[in-house]
Amino acid sequence: MKFPDLSMSNPIRLRDLIRQIRSAKTAAEERAVVQKECAYIRDSFRDEDNTWRCRNVAKLLYVSLLGYPAHFGQLECLKLIASTRFTDKRIGYLGAMLLLDERQDIHVLITNSLKNDLNHSNQYIAGLALCALGSICSPEMSRDLGGEVEKLMKSSNPYLKKKAVLCAVRIIRKVPEQFDVFQNSIRSLLSEKNHGVLLTATALIIEMCKQNSQALQIFRKLVPNLVRILKNLIMSGYSPEHDVSGISDPFLQVHLLRLMRILGRNDIEASETMNDILAQVSTNTENSKNVGNAILYETVLTIMDIKSESGLRVLAVNILGRFLLNNDKNIRYVALNTLLRVVHADHNAVQRHRATIVECLKDADVSIKRRAMELCFALINSNNIRTMITEMLTFLGTCEPEFKADCTSNMFLAMERFSPSKRWHVDQMIKVLTTAGNSVRDDIVSSLIGIISSAPDLHGYTAYQLFKIIRNDITQQPLVQVALWTLGEFGDLFVSEQYQHTDDQENIQVSEEEIVNILEKILNWSISTVITREYAINALMKLSTRFPSCSDQIQSVMTVYACNMNLELQTRAVEYTALFTKHNPIRSSIVQRMPVLVSTQTSNTNNEETTYEQEDSSSTNGISSVTQNEPVEDLFKILDEPSHTNGSNNLNSHNNIFDLLNSDDQQINTSSTPLEDILFDDNLPKSQSNNNFTSSIPSMNVIDKNGLCVTFQFEKQDQLLLIHLQATNSTQTPIKNFTFKAAVPKTFTLELLPPTSTTIPSNNTGDIRQIIKISNPNKEKLRMRIKINYSYNDSQMNDEAELNSFPQQCYN
Amino acid sequence: RQGKLRLQKWYTSQTDKSKKKITREIIAAVLSRKPKMSSFLEWKDLKVVYKRYASLYFCCAIEQDDNELLTLETIHRYVELLDKYFGSVCELDIIFNFEKAYFIFDEFILGGEVQETSKKSVLKAVNDQDVIQEEELEEKRSVLEDLGLA
């Protein structure tokens, strides 16, 4: 034994060092104290001083907590662990856990000491070893010592048992193959009375099931045991040792519920076994304090995740609804979170709590607000669209900037799906743009322009509304851009009194000059973005023909901008100037009003074509690019129904609009029947078609082949032609997955409503009906190309046809 | 205000530099929370649950499928244990007896999982070990005295 150096005083005690460090007035002073002491400690380690090693390592651990390097103490920890004194081991193991981890090589040197200590007769020493192993073991150590740990799992001492079990959790995480070593001991653990053992055993089973589907099957058999344990916990009387606010061992309860969730998932039998106990916990747990709510929360998660019966699910959603009313914001937070996860599966149950969810939009906590917002969007349907959009507008006006982009995009999508009318839609979108300012995503501008374009009867109204706004405020770029486009296209409609708004009592007295002046102001304003100015210059150009009196003014603007520093603006201005001078004759046809957008939307899907603005410098595909954030994608997921849309992407191929049908086809198996067979004399009425209405227009057979018969019946409704499609099947086998697509020339608009079904029963016992709405403002001869797909006897069938022989009354 | 770390326990291996960075980020995030906010914040792919007791914040990073409300109970249980052990615990107790705070922690939680739900059992284990330490200290003192070295 080496005698301590008497010339030096004993190393200072830990608390004295702490006092010294804390009394340092500056960071530099503290550093000096620490460095001096560390130097002393380093020397002392070098001198192999056994007596004070423990104290020195403790001090080192303290300074490492403050952020100072302490790696030179790692080896010393090992020496302490190897010592026979408990005090040394206690500090040594603590040091190992704080200073060592898998990344160091020294780490494996502990293995031997660990092995010895795991077998020590003193349970606390074995406990220290298990604790260290459970915190920092590496895969190698796991393999070396797995057997020792398993032995301890079988110990009769619950103190060691529970620690060994948790060690095993880490071991199988590091080395999943070790599962075999441990799996046999588990079952007996569950019959222990000791709560620590039960708790840790549950944790181990959970870990095993997470890793290994084989484990899932094995442990599913234990579900009755788990139910029994949980039941005993709830029914047993007051047990002071494990009680928390009147609830018996909430930690164990939650663990059991969690394990049940994992075992019941996707397994009906296991789920059934749990039904009763879950209902019992849901109804009997005291919910005045956080601890009870923690259990209820776990119960709800379990109910929603397993194959529970619907009554139980409604019970769970109601618990969440109650949570939303709780004063405790933590509970509101978890409720919203969970509701967001289940809203699609249990939509109706969640709808009942819509009002409360809307209230949460006003919460002070940002995360709660965000979840409430996402939930609100998930709950919008055609019944509540008006009230919900009003709520969301209020929210938009007061929310943090980080929400605005998502909120506007989602509002836009919701309105596309559920708008009760075009006019309401346009009004609301304008409100959104005025409220959201500049936080709107770029593609919203193009999408809104698309919507405005597709509502011809609203052109004048929209232009006027937008004009009123930008007359007073030109700071909000997205709004200004939409306004510029609309005014450029349709400004003449309200100025020249072609537009009469019936309920608006205001006298519309806007002169052409006023409009042109505002556009010019926007163009010249330095705060307008380049894109806005590009819109402005285009709009002005269009107005040069619509407002001939201002043509000179506009021409001079163009001349000025022909020298502008911005290349894009300059190019346009130069071209436009040419249109005034050299190419004046064609000016009016170049800036002619655009055709109304062929919007082939169904009420289910959102394929707004947006490639209408040839000079549009912003993104051209509206809806498809608004899929960046989670809630938007969720909306799309619900929309995944069999699509009945027409071809969606190629409006720009002006050459052949019939390409619309082919744009989304991968492989076309054209049927061998020539076209002539399909077209019939349109005066031949079909006796089997049920006429639900009398129409003066004769019906038309579209397809009559192989037992499939498709007819059109016509009805005129105001300016629209309604085509009632009926498809019947006279064969012995039903026709499945029937889809109908149609395309019309550019000057028409076509709207395809969803069909009554996609299956045509056999032997004419039923039919599919679908409505097609056609508008034909130019009163041209109607032509249509159609395509049908269906499955028949497990093979895919296709048919195409071009229809040219519509009855004249359809389009006169 | 800058947060000072009093205790830390890691269950994944990280470089010191990375540990410091993570600690700094989480401390900053927690300290910037206002009183009206919930006790949970999202951090990377984990959830951080925090609770304030007097001048100390206790923070726990848990995984997505862990129960946040129960974590609050876990934190509370640890504080109760400290309180029982030190008798009306205050921050200074934890500063000057940090190793004891760790010893208590290690009897309550192992490898990131709760190992014992009985307060009595946890404290008994800690106290028994304290007794062993005291007995050894007595031994050592008398040896040194014998040798005239104390």
PDB file of C-alpha atoms in Angstrom, chain A residues 483-590:
ATOM      1  CA  ALA A 483     -57.150  41.567 -59.433  1.00  0.00           C
ATOM      2  CA  LEU A 484     -54.840  42.606 -62.227  1.00  0.00           C
ATOM      3  CA  TRP A 485     -55.604  39.547 -64.254  1.00  0.00           C
ATOM      4  CA  THR A 486     -59.319  39.824 -63.681  1.00  0.00           C
ATOM      5  CA  LEU A 487     -59.465  43.494 -64.502  1.00  0.00           C
ATOM      6  CA  GLY A 488     -57.361  42.962 -67.574  1.00  0.00           C
ATOM      7  CA  GLU A 489     -59.730  40.319 -68.856  1.00  0.00           C
ATOM      8  CA  PHE A 490     -63.057  41.572 -67.657  1.00  0.00           C
ATOM      9  CA  GLY A 491     -62.640  45.191 -66.635  1.00  0.00           C
ATOM     10  CA  ASP A 492     -64.866  46.297 -69.462  1.00  0.00           C
ATOM     11  CA  LEU A 493     -67.778  44.242 -68.212  1.00  0.00           C
ATOM     12  CA  PHE A 494     -68.678  46.379 -65.273  1.00  0.00           C
ATOM     13  CA  VAL A 495     -67.596  49.702 -66.589  1.00  0.00           C
ATOM     14  CA  SER A 496     -69.841  49.641 -69.544  1.00  0.00           C
ATOM     15  CA  GLU A 497     -72.823  48.616 -67.487  1.00  0.00           C
ATOM     16  CA  GLN A 498     -72.951  45.226 -69.102  1.00  0.00           C
ATOM     17  CA  TYR A 499     -72.945  44.054 -65.585  1.00  0.00           C
ATOM     18  CA  GLN A 500     -75.888  44.672 -63.357  1.00  0.00           C
ATOM     19  CA  HIS A 501     -75.579  43.539 -59.876  1.00  0.00           C
ATOM     20  CA  THR A 502     -79.074  43.197 -58.598  1.00  0.00           C
ATOM     21  CA  ASP A 503     -78.659  43.315 -54.836  1.00  0.00           C
ATOM     22  CA  ASP A 504     -75.909  45.830 -54.797  1.00  0.00           C
ATOM     23  CA  GLN A 505     -77.542  49.202 -54.432  1.00  0.00           C
ATOM     24  CA  GLU A 506     -74.369  51.109 -55.132  1.00  0.00           C
ATOM     25  CA  ASN A 507     -74.185  53.038 -58.271  1.00  0.00           C
ATOM     26  CA  ILE A 508     -71.334  51.709 -60.241  1.00  0.00           C
ATOM     27  CA  GLN A 509     -69.654  54.756 -61.535  1.00  0.00           C
ATOM     28  CA  VAL A 510     -66.219  53.741 -62.485  1.00  0.00           C
ATOM     29  CA  SER A 511     -64.587  55.190 -65.493  1.00  0.00           C
ATOM     30  CA  GLU A 512     -62.177  53.466 -67.768  1.00  0.00           C
ATOM     31  CA  GLU A 513     -59.499  55.964 -66.857  1.00  0.00           C
ATOM     32  CA  GLU A 514     -59.790  55.115 -63.214  1.00  0.00           C
ATOM     33  CA  ILE A 515     -59.070  51.492 -63.871  1.00  0.00           C
ATOM     34  CA  VAL A 516     -56.171  52.186 -66.163  1.00  0.00           C
ATOM     35  CA  ASN A 517     -54.731  54.647 -63.683  1.00  0.00           C
ATOM     36  CA  ILE A 518     -54.772  52.160 -60.872  1.00  0.00           C
ATOM     37  CA  LEU A 519     -53.094  49.563 -63.028  1.00  0.00           C
ATOM     38  CA  GLU A 520     -50.467  52.051 -63.991  1.00  0.00           C
ATOM     39  CA  LYS A 521     -49.954  52.995 -60.379  1.00  0.00           C
ATOM     40  CA  ILE A 522     -49.360  49.385 -59.442  1.00  0.00           C
ATOM     41  CA  LEU A 523     -46.985  48.972 -62.312  1.00  0.00           C
ATOM     42  CA  ASN A 524     -44.962  51.971 -61.314  1.00  0.00           C
ATOM     43  CA  TRP A 525     -44.939  51.384 -57.612  1.00  0.00           C
ATOM     44  CA  SER A 526     -41.573  50.245 -56.332  1.00  0.00           C
ATOM     45  CA  ILE A 527     -43.060  48.020 -53.665  1.00  0.00           C
ATOM     46  CA  SER A 528     -44.882  45.868 -56.197  1.00  0.00           C
ATOM     47  CA  THR A 529     -42.958  42.702 -56.855  1.00  0.00           C
ATOM     48  CA  VAL A 530     -41.672  41.916 -60.299  1.00  0.00           C
ATOM     49  CA  ILE A 531     -44.341  39.289 -60.797  1.00  0.00           C
ATOM     50  CA  THR A 532     -47.049  41.745 -59.888  1.00  0.00           C
ATOM     51  CA  ARG A 533     -45.688  44.223 -62.340  1.00  0.00           C
ATOM     52  CA  GLU A 534     -45.625  41.571 -65.030  1.00  0.00           C
ATOM     53  CA  TYR A 535     -49.296  40.926 -64.388  1.00  0.00           C
ATOM     54  CA  ALA A 536     -49.926  44.650 -64.513  1.00  0.00           C
ATOM     55  CA  ILE A 537     -48.242  45.159 -67.822  1.00  0.00           C
ATOM     56  CA  ASN A 538     -50.244  42.327 -69.366  1.00  0.00           C
ATOM     57  CA  ALA A 539     -53.474  43.632 -67.964  1.00  0.00           C
ATOM     58  CA  LEU A 540     -52.815  47.088 -69.320  1.00  0.00           C
ATOM     59  CA  MET A 541     -52.168  45.645 -72.731  1.00  0.00           C
ATOM     60  CA  LYS A 542     -55.471  43.833 -72.723  1.00  0.00           C
ATOM     61  CA  LEU A 543     -57.296  46.952 -71.715  1.00  0.00           C
ATOM     62  CA  SER A 544     -55.831  48.819 -74.663  1.00  0.00           C
ATOM     63  CA  THR A 545     -58.424  47.194 -76.872  1.00  0.00           C
ATOM     64  CA  ARG A 546     -61.197  46.950 -74.331  1.00  0.00           C
ATOM     65  CA  PHE A 547     -60.882  50.630 -73.412  1.00  0.00           C
ATOM     66  CA  PRO A 548     -60.047  52.275 -76.698  1.00  0.00           C
ATOM     67  CA  SER A 549     -60.166  55.742 -75.148  1.00  0.00           C
ATOM     68  CA  CYS A 550     -57.176  54.871 -73.028  1.00  0.00           C
ATOM     69  CA  SER A 551     -55.226  53.273 -75.783  1.00  0.00           C
ATOM     70  CA  ASP A 552     -52.843  56.203 -76.166  1.00  0.00           C
ATOM     71  CA  GLN A 553     -52.156  56.358 -72.457  1.00  0.00           C
ATOM     72  CA  ILE A 554     -51.362  52.675 -72.421  1.00  0.00           C
ATOM     73  CA  GLN A 555     -49.171  52.941 -75.454  1.00  0.00           C
ATOM     74  CA  SER A 556     -47.056  55.577 -73.782  1.00  0.00           C
ATOM     75  CA  VAL A 557     -46.676  53.371 -70.721  1.00  0.00           C
ATOM     76  CA  MET A 558     -45.372  50.622 -72.937  1.00  0.00           C
ATOM     77  CA  THR A 559     -42.932  52.938 -74.572  1.00  0.00           C
ATOM     78  CA  VAL A 560     -41.572  53.963 -71.183  1.00  0.00           C
ATOM     79  CA  TYR A 561     -41.173  50.392 -70.041  1.00  0.00           C
ATOM     80  CA  ALA A 562     -39.366  49.440 -73.204  1.00  0.00           C
ATOM     81  CA  CYS A 563     -36.343  50.885 -71.473  1.00  0.00           C
ATOM     82  CA  ASN A 564     -36.928  49.344 -68.073  1.00  0.00           C
ATOM     83  CA  MET A 565     -34.023  47.755 -66.206  1.00  0.00           C
ATOM     84  CA  ASN A 566     -35.881  44.555 -65.607  1.00  0.00           C
ATOM     85  CA  LEU A 567     -35.394  42.264 -68.574  1.00  0.00           C
ATOM     86  CA  GLU A 568     -38.752  40.585 -68.468  1.00  0.00           C
ATOM     87  CA  LEU A 569     -40.677  43.826 -68.217  1.00  0.00           C
ATOM     88  CA  GLN A 570     -38.584  45.350 -70.915  1.00  0.00           C
ATOM     89  CA  THR A 571     -39.119  42.451 -73.285  1.00  0.00           C
ATOM     90  CA  ARG A 572     -42.823  42.520 -72.837  1.00  0.00           C
ATOM     91  CA  ALA A 573     -43.001  46.252 -73.233  1.00  0.00           C
ATOM     92  CA  VAL A 574     -41.013  46.122 -76.418  1.00  0.00           C
ATOM     93  CA  GLU A 575     -43.268  43.442 -77.842  1.00  0.00           C
ATOM     94  CA  TYR A 576     -46.364  45.291 -76.815  1.00  0.00           C
ATOM     95  CA  THR A 577     -45.080  48.487 -78.344  1.00  0.00           C
ATOM     96  CA  ALA A 578     -44.648  46.589 -81.557  1.00  0.00           C
ATOM     97  CA  LEU A 579     -48.255  45.524 -81.258  1.00  0.00           C
ATOM     98  CA  PHE A 580     -49.239  49.172 -81.166  1.00  0.00           C
ATOM     99  CA  THR A 581     -47.127  50.141 -84.093  1.00  0.00           C
ATOM    100  CA  LYS A 582     -46.001  47.602 -86.602  1.00  0.00           C
ATOM    101  CA  HIS A 583     -48.568  44.973 -85.821  1.00  0.00           C
ATOM    102  CA  ASN A 584     -51.489  47.105 -84.829  1.00  0.00           C
ATOM    103  CA  PRO A 585     -54.005  45.258 -86.974  1.00  0.00           C
ATOM    104  CA  ILE A 586     -53.636  42.040 -85.041  1.00  0.00           C
ATOM    105  CA  ARG A 587     -53.539  43.688 -81.629  1.00  0.00           C
ATOM    106  CA  SER A 588     -57.160  43.104 -80.831  1.00  0.00           C
ATOM    107  CA  SER A 589     -57.112  39.458 -81.688  1.00  0.00           C
ATOM    108  CA  ILE A 590     -53.944  38.869 -79.688  1.00  0.00           C
TER     109      ILE A 590
END
